[in-house]
CSV table of C-alpha atoms in Angstrom, one decimal:
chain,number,residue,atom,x,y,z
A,1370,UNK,CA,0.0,0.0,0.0
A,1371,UNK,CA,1.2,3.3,-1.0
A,1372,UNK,CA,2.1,6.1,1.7
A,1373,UNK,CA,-0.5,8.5,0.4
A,1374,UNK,CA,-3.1,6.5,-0.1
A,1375,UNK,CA,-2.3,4.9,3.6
A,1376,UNK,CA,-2.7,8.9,4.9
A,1377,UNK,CA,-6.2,8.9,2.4
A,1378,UNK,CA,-7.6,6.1,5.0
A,1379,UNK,CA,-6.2,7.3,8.2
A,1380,UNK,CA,-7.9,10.9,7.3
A,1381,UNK,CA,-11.3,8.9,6.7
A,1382,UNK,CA,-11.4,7.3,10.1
A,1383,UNK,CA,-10.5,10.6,11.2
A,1384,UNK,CA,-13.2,12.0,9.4
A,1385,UNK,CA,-15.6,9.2,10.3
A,1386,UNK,CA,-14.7,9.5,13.8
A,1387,UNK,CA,-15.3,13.0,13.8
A,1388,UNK,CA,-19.0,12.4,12.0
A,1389,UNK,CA,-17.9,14.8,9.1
A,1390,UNK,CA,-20.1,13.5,6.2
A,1391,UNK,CA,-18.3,15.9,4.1
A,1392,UNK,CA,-14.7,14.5,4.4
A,1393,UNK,CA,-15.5,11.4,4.8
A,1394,UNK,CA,-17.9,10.7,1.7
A,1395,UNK,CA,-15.2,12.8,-0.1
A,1396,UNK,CA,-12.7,10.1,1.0
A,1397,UNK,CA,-14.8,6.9,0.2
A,1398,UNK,CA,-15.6,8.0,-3.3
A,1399,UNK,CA,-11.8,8.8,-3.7
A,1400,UNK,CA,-10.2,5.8,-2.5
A,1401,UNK,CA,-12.9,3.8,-4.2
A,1402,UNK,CA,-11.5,5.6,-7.4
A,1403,UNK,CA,-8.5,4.5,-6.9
A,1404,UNK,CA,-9.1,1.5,-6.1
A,1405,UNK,CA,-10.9,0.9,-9.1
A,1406,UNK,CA,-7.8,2.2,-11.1
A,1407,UNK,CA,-5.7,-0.5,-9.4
A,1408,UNK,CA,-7.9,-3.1,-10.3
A,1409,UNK,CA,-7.8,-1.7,-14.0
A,1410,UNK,CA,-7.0,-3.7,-16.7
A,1411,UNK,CA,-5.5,-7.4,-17.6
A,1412,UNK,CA,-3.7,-7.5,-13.8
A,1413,UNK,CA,-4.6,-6.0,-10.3
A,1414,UNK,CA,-1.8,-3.8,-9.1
A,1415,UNK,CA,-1.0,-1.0,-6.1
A,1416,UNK,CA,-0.5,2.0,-7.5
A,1417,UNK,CA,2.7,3.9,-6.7
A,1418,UNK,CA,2.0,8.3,-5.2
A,1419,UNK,CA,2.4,9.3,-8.1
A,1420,UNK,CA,-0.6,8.0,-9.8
A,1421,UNK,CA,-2.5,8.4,-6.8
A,1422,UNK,CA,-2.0,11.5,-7.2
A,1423,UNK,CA,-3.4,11.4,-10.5
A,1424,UNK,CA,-6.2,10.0,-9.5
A,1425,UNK,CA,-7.0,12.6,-7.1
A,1426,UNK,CA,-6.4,15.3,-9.6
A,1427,UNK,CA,-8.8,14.1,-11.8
A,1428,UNK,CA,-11.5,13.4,-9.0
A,1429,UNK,CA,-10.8,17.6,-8.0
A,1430,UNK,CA,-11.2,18.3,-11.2
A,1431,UNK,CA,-14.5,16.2,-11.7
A,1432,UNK,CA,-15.6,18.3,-8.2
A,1433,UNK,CA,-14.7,21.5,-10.2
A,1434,UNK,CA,-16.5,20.7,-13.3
A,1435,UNK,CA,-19.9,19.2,-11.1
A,1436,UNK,CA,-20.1,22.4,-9.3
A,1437,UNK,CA,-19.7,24.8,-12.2
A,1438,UNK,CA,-23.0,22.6,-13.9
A,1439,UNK,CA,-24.8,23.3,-10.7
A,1440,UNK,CA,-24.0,26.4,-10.4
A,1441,UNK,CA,-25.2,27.0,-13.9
A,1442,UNK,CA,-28.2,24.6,-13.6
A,1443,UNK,CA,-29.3,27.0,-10.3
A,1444,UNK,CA,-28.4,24.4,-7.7
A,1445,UNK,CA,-26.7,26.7,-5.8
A,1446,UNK,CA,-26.2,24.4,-2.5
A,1447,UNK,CA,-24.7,21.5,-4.8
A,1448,UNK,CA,-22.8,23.8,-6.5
A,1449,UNK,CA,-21.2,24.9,-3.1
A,1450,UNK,CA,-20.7,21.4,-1.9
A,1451,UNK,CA,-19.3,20.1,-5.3
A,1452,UNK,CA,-16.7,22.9,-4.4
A,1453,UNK,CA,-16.2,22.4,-1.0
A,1454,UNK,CA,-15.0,18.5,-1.6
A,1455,UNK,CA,-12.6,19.8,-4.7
A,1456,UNK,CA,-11.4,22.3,-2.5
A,1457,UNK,CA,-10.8,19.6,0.4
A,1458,UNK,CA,-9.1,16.9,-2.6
A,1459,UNK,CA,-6.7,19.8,-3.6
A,1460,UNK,CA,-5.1,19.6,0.4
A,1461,UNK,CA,-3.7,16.3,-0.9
A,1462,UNK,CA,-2.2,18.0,-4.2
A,1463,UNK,CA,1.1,19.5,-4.6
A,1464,UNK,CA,0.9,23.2,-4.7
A,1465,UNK,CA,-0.1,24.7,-8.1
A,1466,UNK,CA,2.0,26.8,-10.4
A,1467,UNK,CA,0.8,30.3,-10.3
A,1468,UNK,CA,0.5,31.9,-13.6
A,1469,UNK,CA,4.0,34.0,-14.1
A,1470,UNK,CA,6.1,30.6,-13.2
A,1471,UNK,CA,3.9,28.6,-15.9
A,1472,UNK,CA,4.2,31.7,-18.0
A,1473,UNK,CA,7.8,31.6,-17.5
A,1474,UNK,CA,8.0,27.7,-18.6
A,1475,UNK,CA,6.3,27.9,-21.4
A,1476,UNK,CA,8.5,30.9,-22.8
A,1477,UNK,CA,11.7,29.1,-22.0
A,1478,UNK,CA,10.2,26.2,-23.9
A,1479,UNK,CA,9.0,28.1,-26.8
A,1480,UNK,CA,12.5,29.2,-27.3
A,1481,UNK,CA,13.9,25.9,-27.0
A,1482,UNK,CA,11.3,25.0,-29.9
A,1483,UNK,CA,12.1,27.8,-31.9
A,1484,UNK,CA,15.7,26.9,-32.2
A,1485,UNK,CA,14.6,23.5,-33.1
A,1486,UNK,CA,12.5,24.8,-35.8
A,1487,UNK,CA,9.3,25.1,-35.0
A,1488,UNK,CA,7.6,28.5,-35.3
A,1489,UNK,CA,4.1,29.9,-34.8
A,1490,UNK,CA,1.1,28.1,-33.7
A,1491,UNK,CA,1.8,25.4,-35.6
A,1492,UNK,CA,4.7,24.6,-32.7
A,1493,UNK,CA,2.2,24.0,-30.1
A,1494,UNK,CA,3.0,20.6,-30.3
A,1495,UNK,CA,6.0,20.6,-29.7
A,1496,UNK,CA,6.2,23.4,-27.4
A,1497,UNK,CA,3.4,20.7,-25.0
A,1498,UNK,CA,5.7,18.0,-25.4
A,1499,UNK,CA,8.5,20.5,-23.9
A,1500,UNK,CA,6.3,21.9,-21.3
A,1501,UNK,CA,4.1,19.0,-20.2
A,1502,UNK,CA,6.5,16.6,-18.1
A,1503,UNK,CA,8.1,20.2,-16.3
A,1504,UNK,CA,4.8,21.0,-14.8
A,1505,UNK,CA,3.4,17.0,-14.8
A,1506,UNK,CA,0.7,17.4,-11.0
A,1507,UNK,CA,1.9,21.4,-11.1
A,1508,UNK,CA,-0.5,22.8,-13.4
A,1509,UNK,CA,-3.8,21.4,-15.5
A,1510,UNK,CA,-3.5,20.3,-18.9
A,1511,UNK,CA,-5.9,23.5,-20.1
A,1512,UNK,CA,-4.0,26.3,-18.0
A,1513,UNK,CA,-1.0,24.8,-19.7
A,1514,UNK,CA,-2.5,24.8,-23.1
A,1515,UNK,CA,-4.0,28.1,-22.8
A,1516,UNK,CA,-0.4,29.5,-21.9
A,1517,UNK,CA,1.3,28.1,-24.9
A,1518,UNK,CA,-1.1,29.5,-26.9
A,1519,UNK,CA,-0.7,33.1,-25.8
A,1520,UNK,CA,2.7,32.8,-25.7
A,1521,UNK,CA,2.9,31.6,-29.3
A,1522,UNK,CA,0.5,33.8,-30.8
């Protein structure tokens, strides 16, 4: 069993202990993600921090995504709780990028395409597969693609 997801089930019988529904419901549908990623494919396997930390990142951004479409669909109190567990997940991330160290990444990485070659937004290719393993669990996919588009434009 992995380290992190060892902390993941402390913090829910912490949480259950404690009788908060919030963090613990949060917890059970995480771990049950993950464990349904380890059970994934041909052979069951434990899955190292690194891609538990995937799977956490992608169950934040699910919680983003869920409370934007309440928010939108006038479920304001869904909305809020949608939020409140994404908020809770991203405790267990690494601390994002903020927008002038991503913006400075990508602009050391478009140079380092340029003198390979590639020019205009027809490098955003390679200028991703530059940028994409530097901030790998630092900054989502579409902050990152959204950077090296304003950058190459």
């Amino acid at each position: 069993m992995t380290t992190l997801k060892a902390k993941l089930q402390e913090d829910l019988t912490t949480a259950i202990r404690a009788r908060d529904e919030l963090h613990s419901s949060t917890l059970r549908l995480t771990l049950a993600a993950i464990t349904k990623e380890e059970v994934a494919g041909k052979e069951a396997r434990v899955l190292s921090d690194e891609e538990v930390l995937k799977v956490i990142a992608k169950e934040a951004k699910k919680r983003r995504e869920a409370a934007d479409a309440f928010a939108q669909g006038g479920r304001p109190e869904q909305a809020a709780r949608e939020s409140a567990e994404g908020e809770f997940l991203d405790t267990y991330l690494p601390k994002q990028l903020s927008d002038e160290e991503l913006a400075g990444i990508v602009a050391e990485a478009v140079e380092e395409a340029r003198s390979a070659g590639a020019e205009g937004p027809r490098a955003m290719g390679a200028v991703m597969k530059i940028v994409t393993p530097k901030v790998a669990g630092l900054a989502e996919g579409g902050r990152v693609a959204a950077a090296v588009k304003k950058a190459l434009s």
